[in-house]
Tab-separated table of C-alpha atoms and ligand atoms in Angstrom:
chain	number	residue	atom	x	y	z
A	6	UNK	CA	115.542	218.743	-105.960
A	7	UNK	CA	119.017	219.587	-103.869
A	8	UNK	CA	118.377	220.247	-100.280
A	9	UNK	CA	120.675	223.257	-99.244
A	10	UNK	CA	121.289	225.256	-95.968
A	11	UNK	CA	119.245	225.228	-93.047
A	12	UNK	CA	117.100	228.692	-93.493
A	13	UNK	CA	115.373	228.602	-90.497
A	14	UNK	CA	114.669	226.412	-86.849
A	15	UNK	CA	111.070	227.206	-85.311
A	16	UNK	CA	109.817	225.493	-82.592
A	17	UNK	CA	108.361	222.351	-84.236
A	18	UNK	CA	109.795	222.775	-88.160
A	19	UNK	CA	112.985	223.197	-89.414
A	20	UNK	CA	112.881	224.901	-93.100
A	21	UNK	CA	115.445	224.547	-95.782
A	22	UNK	CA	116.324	225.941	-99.056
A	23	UNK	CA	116.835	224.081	-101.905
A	24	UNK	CA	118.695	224.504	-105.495
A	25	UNK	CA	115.479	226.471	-106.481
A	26	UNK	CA	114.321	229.607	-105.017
A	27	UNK	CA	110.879	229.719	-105.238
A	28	UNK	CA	111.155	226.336	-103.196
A	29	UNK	CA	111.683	225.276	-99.344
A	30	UNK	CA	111.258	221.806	-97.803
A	31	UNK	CA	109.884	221.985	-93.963
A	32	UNK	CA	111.429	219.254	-92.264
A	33	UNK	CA	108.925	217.877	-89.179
A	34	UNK	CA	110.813	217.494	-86.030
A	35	UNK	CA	109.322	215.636	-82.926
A	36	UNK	CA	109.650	218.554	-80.938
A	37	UNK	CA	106.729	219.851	-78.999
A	38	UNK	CA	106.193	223.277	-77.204
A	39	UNK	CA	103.471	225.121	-75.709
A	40	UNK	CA	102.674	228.202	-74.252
A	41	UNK	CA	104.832	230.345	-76.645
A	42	UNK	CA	107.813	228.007	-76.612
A	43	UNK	CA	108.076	227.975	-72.849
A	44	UNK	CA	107.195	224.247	-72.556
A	45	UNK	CA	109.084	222.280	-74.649
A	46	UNK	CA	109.300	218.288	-74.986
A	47	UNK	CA	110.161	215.910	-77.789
A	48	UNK	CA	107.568	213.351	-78.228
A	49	UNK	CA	108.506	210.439	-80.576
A	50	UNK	CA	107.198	209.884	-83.888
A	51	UNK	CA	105.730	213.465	-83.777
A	52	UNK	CA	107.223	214.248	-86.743
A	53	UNK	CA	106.254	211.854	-89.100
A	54	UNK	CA	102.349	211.797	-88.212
A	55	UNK	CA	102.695	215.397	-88.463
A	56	UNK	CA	104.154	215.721	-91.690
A	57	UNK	CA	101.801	212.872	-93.247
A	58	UNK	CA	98.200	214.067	-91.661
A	59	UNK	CA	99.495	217.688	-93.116
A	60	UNK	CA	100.343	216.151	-96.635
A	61	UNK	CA	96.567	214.306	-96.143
A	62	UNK	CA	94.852	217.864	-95.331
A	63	UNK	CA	97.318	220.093	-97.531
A	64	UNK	CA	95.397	217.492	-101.080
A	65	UNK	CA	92.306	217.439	-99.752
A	66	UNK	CA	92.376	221.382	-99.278
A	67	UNK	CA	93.771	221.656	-102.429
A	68	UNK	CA	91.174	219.783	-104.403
A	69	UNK	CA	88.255	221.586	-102.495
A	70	UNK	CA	90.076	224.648	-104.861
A	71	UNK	CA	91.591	226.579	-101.801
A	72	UNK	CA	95.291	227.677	-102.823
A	73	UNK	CA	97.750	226.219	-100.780
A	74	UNK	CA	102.001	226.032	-100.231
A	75	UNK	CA	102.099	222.346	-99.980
A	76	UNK	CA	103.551	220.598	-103.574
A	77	UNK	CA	104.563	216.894	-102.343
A	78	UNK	CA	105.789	214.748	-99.563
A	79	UNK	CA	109.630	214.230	-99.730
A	80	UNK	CA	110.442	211.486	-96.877
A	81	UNK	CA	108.952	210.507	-93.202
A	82	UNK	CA	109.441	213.760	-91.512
A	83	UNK	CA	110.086	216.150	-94.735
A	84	UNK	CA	107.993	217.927	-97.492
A	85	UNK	CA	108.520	220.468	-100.004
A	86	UNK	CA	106.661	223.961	-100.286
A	87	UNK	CA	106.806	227.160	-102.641
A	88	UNK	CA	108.457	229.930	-100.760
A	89	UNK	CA	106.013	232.050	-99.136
A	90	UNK	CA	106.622	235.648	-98.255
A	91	UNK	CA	104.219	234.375	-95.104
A	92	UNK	CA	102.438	237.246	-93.510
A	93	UNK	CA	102.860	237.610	-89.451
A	94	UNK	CA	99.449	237.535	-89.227
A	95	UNK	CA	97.460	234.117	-87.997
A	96	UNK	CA	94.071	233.641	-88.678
A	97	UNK	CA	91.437	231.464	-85.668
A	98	UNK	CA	88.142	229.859	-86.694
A	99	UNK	CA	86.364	228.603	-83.396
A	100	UNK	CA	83.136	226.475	-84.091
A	101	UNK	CA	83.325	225.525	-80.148
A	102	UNK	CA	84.507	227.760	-77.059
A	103	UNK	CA	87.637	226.824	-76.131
A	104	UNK	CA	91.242	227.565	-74.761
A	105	UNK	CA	91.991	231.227	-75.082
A	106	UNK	CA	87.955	232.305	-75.910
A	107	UNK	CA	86.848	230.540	-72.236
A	108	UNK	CA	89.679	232.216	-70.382
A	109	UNK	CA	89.181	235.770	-72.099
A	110	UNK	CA	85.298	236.016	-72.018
A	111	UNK	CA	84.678	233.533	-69.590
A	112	UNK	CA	82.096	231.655	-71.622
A	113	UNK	CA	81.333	227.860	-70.986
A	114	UNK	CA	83.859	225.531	-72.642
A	115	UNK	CA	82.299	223.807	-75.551
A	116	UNK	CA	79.305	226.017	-76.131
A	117	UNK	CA	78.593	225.839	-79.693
A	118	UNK	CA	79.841	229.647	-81.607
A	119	UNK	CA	76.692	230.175	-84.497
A	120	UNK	CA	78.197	232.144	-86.299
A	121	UNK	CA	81.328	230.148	-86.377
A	122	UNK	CA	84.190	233.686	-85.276
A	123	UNK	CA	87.219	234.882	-86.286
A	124	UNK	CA	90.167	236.313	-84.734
A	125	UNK	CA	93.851	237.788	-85.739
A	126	UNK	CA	96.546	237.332	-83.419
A	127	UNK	CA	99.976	238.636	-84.363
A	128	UNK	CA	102.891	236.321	-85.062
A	129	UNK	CA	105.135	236.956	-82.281
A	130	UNK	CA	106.427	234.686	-79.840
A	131	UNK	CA	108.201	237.188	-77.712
A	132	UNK	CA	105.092	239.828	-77.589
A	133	UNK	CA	102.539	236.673	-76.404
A	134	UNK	CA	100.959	236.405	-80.029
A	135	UNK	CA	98.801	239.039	-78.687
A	136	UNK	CA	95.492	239.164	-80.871
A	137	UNK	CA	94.908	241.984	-82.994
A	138	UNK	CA	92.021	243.564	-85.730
A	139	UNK	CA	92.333	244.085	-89.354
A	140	UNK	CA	92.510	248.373	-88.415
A	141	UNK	CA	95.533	247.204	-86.425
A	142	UNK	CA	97.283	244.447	-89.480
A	143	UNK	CA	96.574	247.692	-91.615
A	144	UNK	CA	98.301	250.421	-89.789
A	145	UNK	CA	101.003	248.365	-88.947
A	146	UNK	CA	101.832	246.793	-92.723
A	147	UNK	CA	101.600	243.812	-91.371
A	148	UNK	CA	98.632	242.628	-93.997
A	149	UNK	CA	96.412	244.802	-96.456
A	150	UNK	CA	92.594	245.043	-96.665
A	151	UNK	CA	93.047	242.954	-99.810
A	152	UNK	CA	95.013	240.213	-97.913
A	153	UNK	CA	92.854	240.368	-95.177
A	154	UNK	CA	89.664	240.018	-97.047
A	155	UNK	CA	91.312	237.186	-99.413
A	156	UNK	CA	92.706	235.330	-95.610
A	157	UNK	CA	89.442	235.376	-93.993
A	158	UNK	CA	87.514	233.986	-96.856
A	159	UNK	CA	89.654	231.250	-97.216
A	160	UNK	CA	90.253	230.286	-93.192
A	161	UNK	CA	85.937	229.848	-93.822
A	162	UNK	CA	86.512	227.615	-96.670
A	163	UNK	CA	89.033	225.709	-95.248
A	164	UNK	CA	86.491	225.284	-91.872
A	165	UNK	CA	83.622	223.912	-94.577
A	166	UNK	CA	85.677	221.804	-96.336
A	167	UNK	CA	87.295	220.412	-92.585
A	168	UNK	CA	84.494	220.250	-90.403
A	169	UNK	CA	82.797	217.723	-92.706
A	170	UNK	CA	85.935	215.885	-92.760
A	171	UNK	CA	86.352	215.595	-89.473
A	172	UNK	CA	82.457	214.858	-89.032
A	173	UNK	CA	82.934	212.032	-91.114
A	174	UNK	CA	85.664	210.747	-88.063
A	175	UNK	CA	83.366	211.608	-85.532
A	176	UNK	CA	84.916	214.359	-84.453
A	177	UNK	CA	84.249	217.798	-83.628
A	178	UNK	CA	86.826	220.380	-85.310
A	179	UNK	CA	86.903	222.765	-82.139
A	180	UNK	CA	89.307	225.907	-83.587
A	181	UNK	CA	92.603	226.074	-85.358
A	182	UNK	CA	94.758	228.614	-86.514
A	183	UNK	CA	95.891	229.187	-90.251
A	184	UNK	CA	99.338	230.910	-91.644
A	185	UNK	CA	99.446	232.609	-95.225
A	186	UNK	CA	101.652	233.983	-97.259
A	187	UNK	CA	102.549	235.295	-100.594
A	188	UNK	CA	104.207	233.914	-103.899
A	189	UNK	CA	103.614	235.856	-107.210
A	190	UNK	CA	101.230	237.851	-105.405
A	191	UNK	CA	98.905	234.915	-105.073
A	192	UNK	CA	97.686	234.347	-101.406
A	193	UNK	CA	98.109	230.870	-100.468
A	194	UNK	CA	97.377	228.990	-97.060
A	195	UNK	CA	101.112	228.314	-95.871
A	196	UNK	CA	102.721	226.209	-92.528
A	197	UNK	CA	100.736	223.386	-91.402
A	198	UNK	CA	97.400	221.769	-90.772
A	199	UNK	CA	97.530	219.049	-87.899
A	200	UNK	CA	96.694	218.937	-84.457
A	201	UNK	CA	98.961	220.490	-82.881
A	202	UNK	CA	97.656	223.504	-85.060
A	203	UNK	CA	93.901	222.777	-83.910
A	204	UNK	CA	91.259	221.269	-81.360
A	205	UNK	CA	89.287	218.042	-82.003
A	206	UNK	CA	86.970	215.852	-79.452
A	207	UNK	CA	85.804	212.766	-80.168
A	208	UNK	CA	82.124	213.627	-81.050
A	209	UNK	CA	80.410	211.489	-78.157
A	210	UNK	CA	82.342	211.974	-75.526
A	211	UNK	CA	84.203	214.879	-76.283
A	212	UNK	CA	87.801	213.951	-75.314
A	213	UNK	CA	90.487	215.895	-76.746
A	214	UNK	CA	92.485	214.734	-79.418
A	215	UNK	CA	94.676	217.383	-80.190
A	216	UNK	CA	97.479	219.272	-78.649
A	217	UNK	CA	95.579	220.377	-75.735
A	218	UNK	CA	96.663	216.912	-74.343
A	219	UNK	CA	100.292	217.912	-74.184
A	220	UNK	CA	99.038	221.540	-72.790
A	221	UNK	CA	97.463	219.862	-70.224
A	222	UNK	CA	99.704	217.057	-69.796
A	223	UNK	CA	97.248	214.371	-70.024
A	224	UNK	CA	99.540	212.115	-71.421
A	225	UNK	CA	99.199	209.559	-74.939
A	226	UNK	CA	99.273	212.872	-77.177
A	227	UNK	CA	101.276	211.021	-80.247
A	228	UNK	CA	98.409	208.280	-79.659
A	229	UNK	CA	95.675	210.637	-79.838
A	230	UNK	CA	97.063	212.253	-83.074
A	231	UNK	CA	97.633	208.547	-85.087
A	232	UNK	CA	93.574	207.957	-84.145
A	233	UNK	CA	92.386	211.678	-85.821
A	234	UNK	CA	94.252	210.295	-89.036
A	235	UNK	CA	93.160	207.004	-88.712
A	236	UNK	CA	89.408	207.954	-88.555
A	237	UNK	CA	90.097	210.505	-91.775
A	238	UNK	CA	91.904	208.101	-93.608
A	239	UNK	CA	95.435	209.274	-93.281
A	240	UNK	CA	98.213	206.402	-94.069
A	241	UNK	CA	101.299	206.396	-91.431
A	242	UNK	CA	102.428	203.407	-93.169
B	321	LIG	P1	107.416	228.792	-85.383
B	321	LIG	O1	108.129	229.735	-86.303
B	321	LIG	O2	106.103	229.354	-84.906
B	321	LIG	O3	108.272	228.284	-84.283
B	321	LIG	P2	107.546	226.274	-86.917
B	321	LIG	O4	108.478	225.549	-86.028
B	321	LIG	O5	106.397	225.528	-87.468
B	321	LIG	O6	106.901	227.561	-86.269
B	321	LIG	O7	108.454	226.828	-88.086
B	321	LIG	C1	108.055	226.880	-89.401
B	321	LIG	C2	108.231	228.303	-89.910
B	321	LIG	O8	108.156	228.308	-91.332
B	321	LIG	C3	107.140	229.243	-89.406
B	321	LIG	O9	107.734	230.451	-89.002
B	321	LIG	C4	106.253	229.472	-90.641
B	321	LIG	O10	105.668	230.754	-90.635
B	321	LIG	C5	107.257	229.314	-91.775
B	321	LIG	N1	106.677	228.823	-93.026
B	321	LIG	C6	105.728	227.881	-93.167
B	321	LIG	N2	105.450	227.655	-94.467
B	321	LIG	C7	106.251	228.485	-95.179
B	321	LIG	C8	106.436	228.743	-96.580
B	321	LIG	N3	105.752	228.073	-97.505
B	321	LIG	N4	107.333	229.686	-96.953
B	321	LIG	C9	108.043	230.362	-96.011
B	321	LIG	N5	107.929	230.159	-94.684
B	321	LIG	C10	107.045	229.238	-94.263
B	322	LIG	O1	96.107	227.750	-77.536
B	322	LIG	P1	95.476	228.875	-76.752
B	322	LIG	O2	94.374	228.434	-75.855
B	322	LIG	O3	96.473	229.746	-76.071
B	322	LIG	O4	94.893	229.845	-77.864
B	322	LIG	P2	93.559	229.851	-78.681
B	322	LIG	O5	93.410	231.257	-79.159
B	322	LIG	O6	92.430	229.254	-77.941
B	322	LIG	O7	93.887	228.928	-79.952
B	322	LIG	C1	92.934	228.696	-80.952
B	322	LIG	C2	93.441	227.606	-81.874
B	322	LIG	O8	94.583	228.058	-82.615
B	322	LIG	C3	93.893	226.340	-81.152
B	322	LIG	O9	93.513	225.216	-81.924
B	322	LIG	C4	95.399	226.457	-81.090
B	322	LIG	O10	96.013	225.178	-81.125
B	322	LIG	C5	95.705	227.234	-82.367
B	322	LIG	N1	96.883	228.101	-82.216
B	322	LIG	C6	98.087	227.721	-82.761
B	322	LIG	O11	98.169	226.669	-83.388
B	322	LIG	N2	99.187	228.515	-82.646
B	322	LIG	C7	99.117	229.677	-82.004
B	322	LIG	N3	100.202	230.427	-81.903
B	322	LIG	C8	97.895	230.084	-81.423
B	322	LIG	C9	96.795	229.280	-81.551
């Protein structure tokens, strides 16, 4: 596998094609950002815990049968991936109230969500992400029913198969968003799974564990994220 050109540099991945073009590798960069890219820091090590807690979640996914990008781990900070014709659409299971939820509804952080909801927010840094409904993905081509349907039946799986996991660490799996996309007209989950992609407390005392440290600037973020792999069994080496 020949790594070629630079495709494209988002705020915490860099992707690259290779000498096959149904194939990408996402390289992991310690970069950090928040609030739509307007706080940005690079933490060390960031990276590689990323990449390797993603590789962990991408197998474990995988053999719970939901379709995903991820084919192997190529180095520290890299991985390889089919080429997804990803869909601007991401996809939020919340299991607690938190972030975005608290401040729009004004609902008590933490409260526990039975049923477990979902939201659509629109991939678009410079428009806010602003959320949007399936009538919305629809009019706009940005997703059909079909896709829709297929997304939001997998973002559940992927919460049944992760909560448990997470349980397991004593930890509570808070929210998190998902990214799909398309290859031979398969929908498969696509980007990443790690925290800076979701929210986890520790189960007793319900510090975070997850981006919302850097958010918040509470410091030991990198820390935080080597402990959620640690409890799940992910090896930094
Ligand atoms: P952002 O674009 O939000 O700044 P990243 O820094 O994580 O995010 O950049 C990674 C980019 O690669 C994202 O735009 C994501 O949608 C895209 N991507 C992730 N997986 C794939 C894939 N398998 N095929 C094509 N694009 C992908
Ligand atoms: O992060 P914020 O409070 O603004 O938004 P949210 O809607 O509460 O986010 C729900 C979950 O999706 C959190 O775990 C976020 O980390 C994650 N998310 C993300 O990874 N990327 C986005 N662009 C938006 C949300």
């Amino acid at each position: 596998m020949e790594k070629r050109d630079e495709l494209y540099a988002g705020k915490a991945k860099s992707v690259y094609g290779t000498d096959d073009p149904n194939r990408l590798i996402l390289h992991f960069r310690d970069d950090t950002s928040a609030f739509d890219g307007k706080r940005k820091e690079a933490l060390e090590r960031k990276g590689m815990v990323n990449n390797k807690f993603n590789a962990f979640i991408m197998d474990k996914l995988q053999a719970a049968g939901i379709p995903t990008h991820f084919e192997k781990l190529l180095s520290d900070t890299e991985c390889l991936v089919k080429k997804l014709d990803m869909i601007p659409v991401e996809c939020v299971v919340r299991n607690l109230a938190a972030g975005g939820l608290v401040r729009r509804l004004g609902v008590e952080e933490g409260i526990e969500l039975v049923p477990p909801t979902f939201e659509l927010f629109l991939k678009n840094d410079e428009k806010g992400d602003p959320m949007i409904n399936e009538s919305l993905a629809q009019t706009f081509g940005w997703a059909t029913s079909d896709q829709l349907s297929r997304m939001k039946a997998l973002t559940f799986q992927v919460n049944d198969v992760l909560k448990q996991l997470f349980q397991d660490g004593d930890m509570l799996l808070v929210d998190y968003k998902l990214e799909f996309g398309v290859f031979d007209g398969e929908i498969l989950l696509g980007d990443e799974f790690s925290p800076d992609g979701c929210r986890l407390w520790d189960a007793k005392t319900r510090e975070k564990m997850d981006k919302d440290r850097f958010r918040q600037g509470l410091g030991g973020v990198i820390e935080a994220y080597e402990e959620v792999g640690r409890r799940i069994g992910v090896n930094f080496g």
